[in-house]
Amino acid sequence: MSKGKLKVAVIGVGNMGRHHARNYYEMKECNLVAICDIDPTKAELAKQYSCAFYTDFRRMLKNEKIDAISIAVPTKHHFAIAMHCIKDRKHVLVEKPIAASVSDARRMIALAAKMKVTFTVGHIERFNPGVQKMHELINQGKLGSIISIISKRVGPFAPRIKDSGVLIDLAVHDIDIIGHLLHKLPTHVTVNGGKAINKKIDDFAEIFLRYGNQSGYIQVNWITPVIIRELHVTGTKGYAHLNYITQELGFYKSRYKEQFNNYGDFVIQFGKSHRLNVPIQSHEPLRRELQSFLANITRHTRPVVSGQDGLEALRIALRALHTIKYA
């Protein structure tokens, strides 16, 4: 690894990759030395960030001294590009989902371990301050024993999507977050979904996940005319609601007492609960994600989102997708 600031590059500067490039350019922890995209018109972005531009990532790797790379290309290209970069001993952050198949994901993880490079997957919601605060509330026992987690990620169709449906592009976020909050993997996966408007890929799905006596429910679609990103957590001591977009988190403490009524029957009487707005210091999740990635490299620490985390989220999403296809 080069001395001084880490030298970084971005492969794929479309809808998501351009934000990787912007953040790297603004961050004091690194120097953005190059970006790569098969679209030559993206060269204008390189001028904006005073870095080199390539249309061939292999040529970029050959010509530039690079320590770490963000890969933000269509999912079907993740495996080939990541494997090439890892073989070249580059630290890699690959956008979610980790790969197009579980077998490809396993090979990427194994090679990264063999080459002793940092490898992480861009599950950006892990770095949403609202999610981090929700995780803190759960771990502190403020919600009691968690009964259910409900996630809603819906909105109109995004024209940028070409190679995956809502289960792989959207639900993979929430599968990862629910598993992260519960610290476990589901034992059962049930799904309803299909192609309502878009006849080429799945554009709606509802997934029910069982984690022993706990449950997760995920609704995703590209049909709802407004964008909604919400997370609801219910526990024995309270309920919390997060708006992913505004990063607002509300908490309702359960107020009840156990008693016997006039007939001698055992009852639980609930009192009125008021919303407590949990203070959150807002920040851009992607900036924190990239800062964490670079810190893992310099400090030789385990990534917040490991390759195995990315693999498990993909495995569950594919399991749900195959249930739709072959039902």
mmCIF file of C-alpha atoms in Angstrom:
data_model
loop_
_atom_site.group_PDB
_atom_site.id
_atom_site.type_symbol
_atom_site.label_atom_id
_atom_site.label_comp_id
_atom_site.label_asym_id
_atom_site.label_seq_id
_atom_site.Cartn_x
_atom_site.Cartn_y
_atom_site.Cartn_z
ATOM 1 C CA MET A 1 0.000 0.000 0.000
ATOM 2 C CA SER A 2 1.260 3.476 -0.886
ATOM 3 C CA LYS A 3 2.504 5.840 1.836
ATOM 4 C CA GLY A 4 0.500 8.887 2.886
ATOM 5 C CA LYS A 5 -3.127 9.294 1.889
ATOM 6 C CA LEU A 6 -4.874 6.304 0.350
ATOM 7 C CA LYS A 7 -5.198 6.520 -3.412
ATOM 8 C CA VAL A 8 -8.696 5.551 -4.522
ATOM 9 C CA ALA A 9 -10.625 5.009 -7.744
ATOM 10 C CA VAL A 10 -14.231 4.385 -8.767
ATOM 11 C CA ILE A 11 -15.334 1.950 -11.459
ATOM 12 C CA GLY A 12 -18.780 2.886 -12.746
ATOM 13 C CA VAL A 13 -19.854 6.492 -12.190
ATOM 14 C CA GLY A 14 -23.564 6.278 -12.927
ATOM 15 C CA ASN A 15 -26.398 6.943 -10.488
ATOM 16 C CA MET A 16 -24.526 5.636 -7.421
ATOM 17 C CA GLY A 17 -20.889 5.670 -8.496
ATOM 18 C CA ARG A 18 -20.833 9.397 -9.148
ATOM 19 C CA HIS A 19 -21.624 9.946 -5.473
ATOM 20 C CA HIS A 20 -18.710 7.686 -4.520
ATOM 21 C CA ALA A 21 -16.478 9.864 -6.675
ATOM 22 C CA ARG A 22 -17.826 13.087 -5.152
ATOM 23 C CA ASN A 23 -17.331 11.882 -1.606
ATOM 24 C CA TYR A 24 -13.824 10.558 -2.211
ATOM 25 C CA TYR A 25 -12.894 13.875 -3.808
ATOM 26 C CA GLU A 26 -14.144 15.802 -0.765
ATOM 27 C CA MET A 27 -12.671 13.475 1.878
ATOM 28 C CA LYS A 28 -9.389 14.334 3.581
ATOM 29 C CA GLU A 29 -8.586 10.643 4.177
ATOM 30 C CA CYS A 30 -7.798 9.909 0.529
ATOM 31 C CA ASN A 31 -6.951 11.153 -2.940
ATOM 32 C CA LEU A 32 -9.261 10.326 -5.835
ATOM 33 C CA VAL A 33 -6.816 9.469 -8.608
ATOM 34 C CA ALA A 34 -9.086 7.998 -11.297
ATOM 35 C CA ILE A 35 -12.588 7.083 -12.365
ATOM 36 C CA CYS A 36 -13.627 4.559 -14.976
ATOM 37 C CA ASP A 37 -16.799 4.162 -17.013
ATOM 38 C CA ILE A 38 -17.568 2.608 -20.396
ATOM 39 C CA ASP A 39 -19.447 5.793 -21.294
ATOM 40 C CA PRO A 40 -16.832 8.278 -22.625
ATOM 41 C CA THR A 41 -19.107 11.244 -21.869
ATOM 42 C CA LYS A 42 -18.385 10.661 -18.160
ATOM 43 C CA ALA A 43 -14.923 12.113 -18.789
ATOM 44 C CA GLU A 44 -16.417 15.479 -17.839
ATOM 45 C CA LEU A 45 -16.816 14.178 -14.298
ATOM 46 C CA ALA A 46 -13.090 13.419 -14.144
ATOM 47 C CA LYS A 47 -12.333 17.011 -15.095
ATOM 48 C CA GLN A 48 -14.594 18.207 -12.305
ATOM 49 C CA TYR A 49 -12.694 16.112 -9.772
ATOM 50 C CA SER A 50 -9.227 16.676 -11.262
ATOM 51 C CA CYS A 51 -8.522 12.988 -11.757
ATOM 52 C CA ALA A 52 -7.719 10.612 -14.619
ATOM 53 C CA PHE A 53 -10.483 9.044 -16.709
ATOM 54 C CA TYR A 54 -10.580 5.585 -18.304
ATOM 55 C CA THR A 55 -13.106 3.539 -20.229
ATOM 56 C CA ASP A 56 -11.164 0.306 -19.502
ATOM 57 C CA PHE A 57 -10.625 -0.580 -15.845
ATOM 58 C CA ARG A 58 -7.755 -2.932 -16.709
ATOM 59 C CA ARG A 59 -5.856 -0.065 -18.294
ATOM 60 C CA MET A 60 -6.591 2.065 -15.246
ATOM 61 C CA LEU A 61 -5.151 -0.575 -12.918
ATOM 62 C CA LYS A 62 -2.052 -0.851 -15.086
ATOM 63 C CA ASN A 63 -1.393 2.897 -15.335
ATOM 64 C CA GLU A 64 -2.391 4.218 -11.905
ATOM 65 C CA LYS A 65 -1.129 3.575 -8.381
ATOM 66 C CA ILE A 66 -4.325 2.661 -6.549
ATOM 67 C CA ASP A 67 -4.913 1.332 -3.033
ATOM 68 C CA ALA A 68 -8.695 1.019 -2.909
ATOM 69 C CA ILE A 69 -11.559 0.831 -5.385
ATOM 70 C CA SER A 70 -15.324 1.305 -5.295
ATOM 71 C CA ILE A 71 -17.161 -0.856 -7.842
ATOM 72 C CA ALA A 72 -20.561 0.575 -8.796
ATOM 73 C CA VAL A 73 -21.385 -1.150 -12.065
ATOM 74 C CA PRO A 74 -24.443 -3.293 -12.973
ATOM 75 C CA THR A 75 -24.654 -6.374 -10.744
ATOM 76 C CA LYS A 76 -23.875 -8.825 -13.552
ATOM 77 C CA HIS A 77 -20.378 -7.305 -13.838
ATOM 78 C CA HIS A 78 -19.529 -7.284 -10.111
ATOM 79 C CA PHE A 79 -17.841 -10.673 -10.091
ATOM 80 C CA ALA A 80 -15.482 -10.237 -13.050
ATOM 81 C CA ILE A 81 -14.375 -6.731 -12.104
ATOM 82 C CA ALA A 82 -14.026 -7.416 -8.377
ATOM 83 C CA MET A 83 -12.027 -10.594 -8.965
ATOM 84 C CA HIS A 84 -9.638 -8.741 -11.262
ATOM 85 C CA CYS A 85 -9.155 -5.927 -8.732
ATOM 86 C CA ILE A 86 -8.667 -8.304 -5.813
ATOM 87 C CA LYS A 87 -6.095 -10.319 -7.770
ATOM 88 C CA ASP A 88 -4.291 -7.024 -8.278
ATOM 89 C CA ARG A 89 -4.286 -6.681 -4.459
ATOM 90 C CA LYS A 90 -6.648 -3.724 -4.339
ATOM 91 C CA HIS A 91 -8.981 -3.190 -1.402
ATOM 92 C CA VAL A 92 -12.542 -3.383 -2.711
ATOM 93 C CA LEU A 93 -15.960 -1.985 -1.865
ATOM 94 C CA VAL A 94 -18.553 -3.463 -4.198
ATOM 95 C CA GLU A 95 -22.032 -1.973 -4.287
ATOM 96 C CA LYS A 96 -24.942 -4.151 -3.214
ATOM 97 C CA PRO A 97 -25.913 -6.784 -4.062
ATOM 98 C CA ILE A 98 -22.517 -8.415 -3.703
ATOM 99 C CA ALA A 99 -22.904 -10.453 -6.911
ATOM 100 C CA ALA A 100 -25.415 -12.051 -9.252
ATOM 101 C CA SER A 101 -25.083 -15.488 -7.615
ATOM 102 C CA VAL A 102 -24.139 -16.988 -4.271
ATOM 103 C CA SER A 103 -21.356 -19.043 -5.863
ATOM 104 C CA ASP A 104 -19.773 -15.902 -7.342
ATOM 105 C CA ALA A 105 -20.035 -14.182 -3.956
ATOM 106 C CA ARG A 106 -18.274 -17.084 -2.248
ATOM 107 C CA ARG A 107 -15.409 -16.950 -4.728
ATOM 108 C CA MET A 108 -15.006 -13.195 -4.241
ATOM 109 C CA ILE A 109 -14.895 -13.599 -0.454
ATOM 110 C CA ALA A 110 -12.419 -16.468 -0.645
ATOM 111 C CA LEU A 111 -10.067 -14.613 -2.982
ATOM 112 C CA ALA A 112 -10.130 -11.471 -0.821
ATOM 113 C CA ALA A 113 -9.161 -13.581 2.202
ATOM 114 C CA LYS A 114 -6.388 -15.264 0.240
ATOM 115 C CA MET A 115 -4.982 -11.965 -1.031
ATOM 116 C CA LYS A 116 -5.427 -10.369 2.437
ATOM 117 C CA VAL A 117 -7.281 -7.318 1.176
ATOM 118 C CA THR A 118 -10.221 -5.492 2.723
ATOM 119 C CA PHE A 119 -13.478 -6.481 1.055
ATOM 120 C CA THR A 120 -16.865 -4.957 1.900
ATOM 121 C CA VAL A 121 -20.315 -4.622 0.367
ATOM 122 C CA GLY A 122 -22.168 -1.312 -0.025
ATOM 123 C CA HIS A 123 -25.201 -1.899 2.176
ATOM 124 C CA ILE A 124 -25.519 1.828 2.776
ATOM 125 C CA GLU A 125 -28.467 1.682 5.201
ATOM 126 C CA ARG A 126 -26.142 0.240 7.862
ATOM 127 C CA PHE A 127 -24.627 3.731 7.982
ATOM 128 C CA ASN A 128 -27.937 5.586 8.155
ATOM 129 C CA PRO A 129 -27.805 7.388 11.558
ATOM 130 C CA GLY A 130 -31.444 6.432 12.152
ATOM 131 C CA VAL A 131 -30.658 2.741 11.733
ATOM 132 C CA GLN A 132 -27.624 3.066 13.978
ATOM 133 C CA LYS A 133 -29.720 4.730 16.672
ATOM 134 C CA MET A 134 -32.439 2.075 16.288
ATOM 135 C CA HIS A 135 -29.768 -0.597 16.741
ATOM 136 C CA GLU A 136 -28.617 1.207 19.880
ATOM 137 C CA LEU A 137 -32.150 1.370 21.338
ATOM 138 C CA ILE A 138 -32.608 -2.360 20.758
ATOM 139 C CA ASN A 139 -29.238 -3.288 22.267
ATOM 140 C CA GLN A 140 -29.932 -1.096 25.311
ATOM 141 C CA GLY A 141 -33.196 -2.981 25.886
ATOM 142 C CA LYS A 142 -35.343 0.150 25.475
ATOM 143 C CA LEU A 143 -37.802 -1.786 23.275
ATOM 144 C CA GLY A 144 -37.700 -4.954 25.356
ATOM 145 C CA SER A 145 -37.841 -8.259 23.496
ATOM 146 C CA ILE A 146 -38.343 -7.602 19.788
ATOM 147 C CA ILE A 147 -41.535 -9.148 18.413
ATOM 148 C CA SER A 148 -41.591 -7.884 14.834
ATOM 149 C CA ILE A 149 -39.811 -5.604 12.363
ATOM 150 C CA ILE A 150 -41.672 -4.176 9.379
ATOM 151 C CA SER A 151 -39.937 -2.408 6.507
ATOM 152 C CA LYS A 152 -41.530 -0.499 3.644
ATOM 153 C CA ARG A 153 -39.447 0.532 0.618
ATOM 154 C CA VAL A 154 -41.732 1.566 -2.226
ATOM 155 C CA GLY A 155 -41.974 4.151 -4.989
ATOM 156 C CA PRO A 156 -42.236 4.622 -8.760
ATOM 157 C CA PHE A 157 -40.060 2.661 -11.180
ATOM 158 C CA ALA A 158 -36.478 3.886 -11.564
ATOM 159 C CA PRO A 159 -35.431 3.923 -15.265
ATOM 160 C CA ARG A 160 -31.811 3.252 -14.256
ATOM 161 C CA ILE A 161 -32.748 -0.304 -13.250
ATOM 162 C CA LYS A 162 -32.089 -2.763 -16.046
ATOM 163 C CA ASP A 163 -30.768 -6.059 -14.705
ATOM 164 C CA SER A 164 -32.644 -6.813 -11.467
ATOM 165 C CA GLY A 165 -36.085 -6.546 -9.910
ATOM 166 C CA VAL A 166 -37.304 -5.250 -6.571
ATOM 167 C CA LEU A 167 -36.183 -8.295 -4.589
ATOM 168 C CA ILE A 168 -32.548 -7.933 -5.573
ATOM 169 C CA ASP A 169 -32.398 -4.155 -5.962
ATOM 170 C CA LEU A 170 -34.585 -3.065 -3.018
ATOM 171 C CA ALA A 171 -35.435 -5.890 -0.609
ATOM 172 C CA VAL A 172 -31.780 -6.869 -0.191
ATOM 173 C CA HIS A 173 -31.366 -3.634 1.844
ATOM 174 C CA ASP A 174 -34.107 -4.563 4.302
ATOM 175 C CA ILE A 175 -33.136 -8.224 4.519
ATOM 176 C CA ASP A 176 -29.709 -7.083 5.665
ATOM 177 C CA ILE A 177 -31.061 -4.482 8.102
ATOM 178 C CA ILE A 178 -33.562 -6.817 9.804
ATOM 179 C CA GLY A 179 -30.891 -9.495 10.212
ATOM 180 C CA HIS A 180 -28.506 -6.861 11.557
ATOM 181 C CA LEU A 181 -31.036 -5.601 14.129
ATOM 182 C CA LEU A 182 -31.979 -9.106 15.280
ATOM 183 C CA HIS A 183 -28.433 -10.494 15.073
ATOM 184 C CA LYS A 184 -29.623 -13.639 13.320
ATOM 185 C CA LEU A 185 -30.659 -15.199 10.008
ATOM 186 C CA PRO A 186 -34.243 -16.224 9.194
ATOM 187 C CA THR A 187 -35.344 -19.830 9.542
ATOM 188 C CA HIS A 188 -38.242 -19.474 7.065
ATOM 189 C CA VAL A 189 -38.850 -17.232 4.041
ATOM 190 C CA THR A 190 -42.295 -16.739 2.459
ATOM 191 C CA VAL A 191 -42.966 -14.360 -0.417
ATOM 192 C CA ASN A 192 -45.722 -13.023 -2.616
ATOM 193 C CA GLY A 193 -44.791 -10.948 -5.628
ATOM 194 C CA GLY A 194 -44.551 -10.711 -9.372
ATOM 195 C CA LYS A 195 -44.758 -8.449 -12.411
ATOM 196 C CA ALA A 196 -47.682 -6.058 -12.174
ATOM 197 C CA ILE A 197 -46.628 -3.262 -14.537
ATOM 198 C CA ASN A 198 -43.112 -4.145 -15.681
ATOM 199 C CA LYS A 199 -43.373 -7.437 -17.561
ATOM 200 C CA LYS A 200 -39.612 -8.076 -17.669
ATOM 201 C CA ILE A 201 -38.681 -8.057 -13.966
ATOM 202 C CA ASP A 202 -40.468 -8.396 -10.630
ATOM 203 C CA ASP A 203 -41.816 -4.996 -9.604
ATOM 204 C CA PHE A 204 -43.609 -5.842 -6.354
ATOM 205 C CA ALA A 205 -43.068 -8.227 -3.461
ATOM 206 C CA GLU A 206 -44.023 -8.832 0.146
ATOM 207 C CA ILE A 207 -41.655 -11.022 2.122
ATOM 208 C CA PHE A 208 -42.363 -12.661 5.470
ATOM 209 C CA LEU A 209 -39.307 -13.784 7.440
ATOM 210 C CA ARG A 210 -39.361 -15.952 10.556
ATOM 211 C CA TYR A 211 -36.570 -15.769 13.129
ATOM 212 C CA GLY A 212 -37.802 -18.296 15.672
ATOM 213 C CA ASN A 213 -40.533 -16.456 17.618
ATOM 214 C CA GLN A 214 -39.629 -13.134 15.955
ATOM 215 C CA SER A 215 -40.701 -11.967 12.524
ATOM 216 C CA GLY A 216 -39.809 -9.575 9.751
ATOM 217 C CA TYR A 217 -42.083 -8.250 7.035
ATOM 218 C CA ILE A 218 -40.799 -6.410 3.970
ATOM 219 C CA GLN A 219 -42.872 -4.601 1.345
ATOM 220 C CA VAL A 220 -41.061 -3.426 -1.790
ATOM 221 C CA ASN A 221 -42.390 -2.202 -5.117
ATOM 222 C CA TRP A 222 -41.945 0.106 -8.103
ATOM 223 C CA ILE A 223 -45.691 0.807 -8.281
ATOM 224 C CA THR A 224 -46.483 3.246 -5.455
ATOM 225 C CA PRO A 225 -46.490 6.793 -6.926
ATOM 226 C CA VAL A 226 -44.674 8.288 -3.918
ATOM 227 C CA ILE A 227 -41.341 7.257 -2.410
ATOM 228 C CA ILE A 228 -41.677 5.760 1.072
ATOM 229 C CA ARG A 229 -38.785 4.390 3.119
ATOM 230 C CA GLU A 230 -39.856 3.311 6.618
ATOM 231 C CA LEU A 231 -38.840 0.923 9.364
ATOM 232 C CA HIS A 232 -41.135 -0.129 12.238
ATOM 233 C CA VAL A 233 -39.919 -2.110 15.258
ATOM 234 C CA THR A 234 -42.282 -3.497 17.909
ATOM 235 C CA GLY A 235 -41.041 -4.841 21.236
ATOM 236 C CA THR A 236 -42.503 -5.792 24.591
ATOM 237 C CA LYS A 237 -41.518 -2.413 26.068
ATOM 238 C CA GLY A 238 -42.251 -0.092 23.167
ATOM 239 C CA TYR A 239 -42.466 0.733 19.480
ATOM 240 C CA ALA A 240 -40.093 2.736 17.253
ATOM 241 C CA HIS A 241 -40.632 4.193 13.792
ATOM 242 C CA LEU A 242 -37.865 5.394 11.450
ATOM 243 C CA ASN A 243 -38.117 7.439 8.277
ATOM 244 C CA TYR A 244 -35.000 6.409 6.335
ATOM 245 C CA ILE A 245 -35.100 9.519 4.142
ATOM 246 C CA THR A 246 -35.538 12.251 6.766
ATOM 247 C CA GLN A 247 -33.594 10.242 9.374
ATOM 248 C CA GLU A 248 -36.338 10.937 11.937
ATOM 249 C CA LEU A 249 -36.828 8.349 14.678
ATOM 250 C CA GLY A 250 -39.862 8.262 16.961
ATOM 251 C CA PHE A 251 -40.149 6.103 20.084
ATOM 252 C CA TYR A 252 -43.315 5.163 21.995
ATOM 253 C CA LYS A 253 -42.861 3.586 25.422
ATOM 254 C CA SER A 254 -45.440 0.960 26.338
ATOM 255 C CA ARG A 255 -47.450 1.891 29.419
ATOM 256 C CA TYR A 256 -49.461 -0.997 30.793
ATOM 257 C CA LYS A 257 -50.192 -2.795 34.025
ATOM 258 C CA GLU A 258 -51.307 -6.302 34.776
ATOM 259 C CA GLN A 259 -54.370 -6.677 36.988
ATOM 260 C CA PHE A 260 -57.577 -8.624 37.621
ATOM 261 C CA ASN A 261 -60.948 -7.178 36.647
ATOM 262 C CA ASN A 262 -64.154 -7.287 38.701
ATOM 263 C CA TYR A 263 -64.861 -10.810 37.476
ATOM 264 C CA GLY A 264 -61.504 -12.140 38.573
ATOM 265 C CA ASP A 265 -60.134 -12.380 35.032
ATOM 266 C CA PHE A 266 -56.534 -11.445 34.381
ATOM 267 C CA VAL A 267 -56.248 -8.416 32.059
ATOM 268 C CA ILE A 268 -53.595 -6.029 30.795
ATOM 269 C CA GLN A 269 -54.580 -2.384 30.855
ATOM 270 C CA PHE A 270 -52.762 -0.050 28.464
ATOM 271 C CA GLY A 271 -52.215 3.637 29.177
ATOM 272 C CA LYS A 272 -51.716 6.366 26.595
ATOM 273 C CA SER A 273 -48.229 6.575 25.133
ATOM 274 C CA HIS A 274 -46.636 9.718 23.763
ATOM 275 C CA ARG A 275 -44.101 9.994 20.951
ATOM 276 C CA LEU A 276 -40.547 10.774 21.945
ATOM 277 C CA ASN A 277 -38.441 12.177 19.118
ATOM 278 C CA VAL A 278 -35.059 10.509 19.461
ATOM 279 C CA PRO A 279 -32.261 13.020 18.754
ATOM 280 C CA ILE A 280 -30.115 12.044 15.774
ATOM 281 C CA GLN A 281 -27.132 13.837 14.294
ATOM 282 C CA SER A 282 -27.888 13.747 10.589
ATOM 283 C CA HIS A 283 -25.177 12.864 8.082
ATOM 284 C CA GLU A 284 -24.785 11.381 4.606
ATOM 285 C CA PRO A 285 -24.710 7.581 5.004
ATOM 286 C CA LEU A 286 -22.470 7.094 1.959
ATOM 287 C CA ARG A 287 -19.813 9.425 3.386
ATOM 288 C CA ARG A 288 -19.738 7.398 6.609
ATOM 289 C CA GLU A 289 -19.644 4.159 4.652
ATOM 290 C CA LEU A 290 -16.614 5.245 2.642
ATOM 291 C CA GLN A 291 -14.864 6.635 5.723
ATOM 292 C CA SER A 292 -15.415 3.300 7.454
ATOM 293 C CA PHE A 293 -14.044 1.413 4.424
ATOM 294 C CA LEU A 294 -10.850 3.473 4.388
ATOM 295 C CA ALA A 295 -10.479 3.169 8.174
ATOM 296 C CA ASN A 296 -10.711 -0.630 7.860
ATOM 297 C CA ILE A 297 -7.818 -0.534 5.414
ATOM 298 C CA THR A 298 -5.500 1.663 7.466
ATOM 299 C CA ARG A 299 -6.360 0.087 10.833
ATOM 300 C CA HIS A 300 -6.625 -3.504 9.559
ATOM 301 C CA THR A 301 -10.070 -3.909 11.113
ATOM 302 C CA ARG A 302 -13.121 -5.958 10.107
ATOM 303 C CA PRO A 303 -15.597 -4.118 7.848
ATOM 304 C CA VAL A 304 -18.991 -3.172 9.268
ATOM 305 C CA VAL A 305 -20.546 -5.093 6.368
ATOM 306 C CA SER A 306 -18.493 -8.183 5.617
ATOM 307 C CA GLY A 307 -18.535 -10.147 2.407
ATOM 308 C CA GLN A 308 -20.437 -12.851 4.283
ATOM 309 C CA ASP A 309 -23.093 -10.314 5.303
ATOM 310 C CA GLY A 310 -23.540 -9.401 1.653
ATOM 311 C CA LEU A 311 -23.693 -13.060 0.662
ATOM 312 C CA GLU A 312 -26.417 -13.881 3.212
ATOM 313 C CA ALA A 313 -28.587 -10.938 2.118
ATOM 314 C CA LEU A 314 -28.236 -12.055 -1.511
ATOM 315 C CA ARG A 315 -28.943 -15.696 -0.650
ATOM 316 C CA ILE A 316 -32.213 -14.822 1.086
ATOM 317 C CA ALA A 317 -33.294 -12.435 -1.700
ATOM 318 C CA LEU A 318 -32.594 -15.077 -4.361
ATOM 319 C CA ARG A 319 -34.476 -17.675 -2.325
ATOM 320 C CA ALA A 320 -37.493 -15.351 -2.313
ATOM 321 C CA LEU A 321 -37.110 -14.616 -6.035
ATOM 322 C CA HIS A 322 -36.986 -18.297 -6.975
ATOM 323 C CA THR A 323 -40.136 -18.894 -4.942
ATOM 324 C CA ILE A 324 -41.940 -16.331 -7.107
ATOM 325 C CA LYS A 325 -40.609 -17.758 -10.359
ATOM 326 C CA TYR A 326 -41.445 -21.391 -9.663
ATOM 327 C CA ALA A 327 -44.572 -21.099 -7.553
#
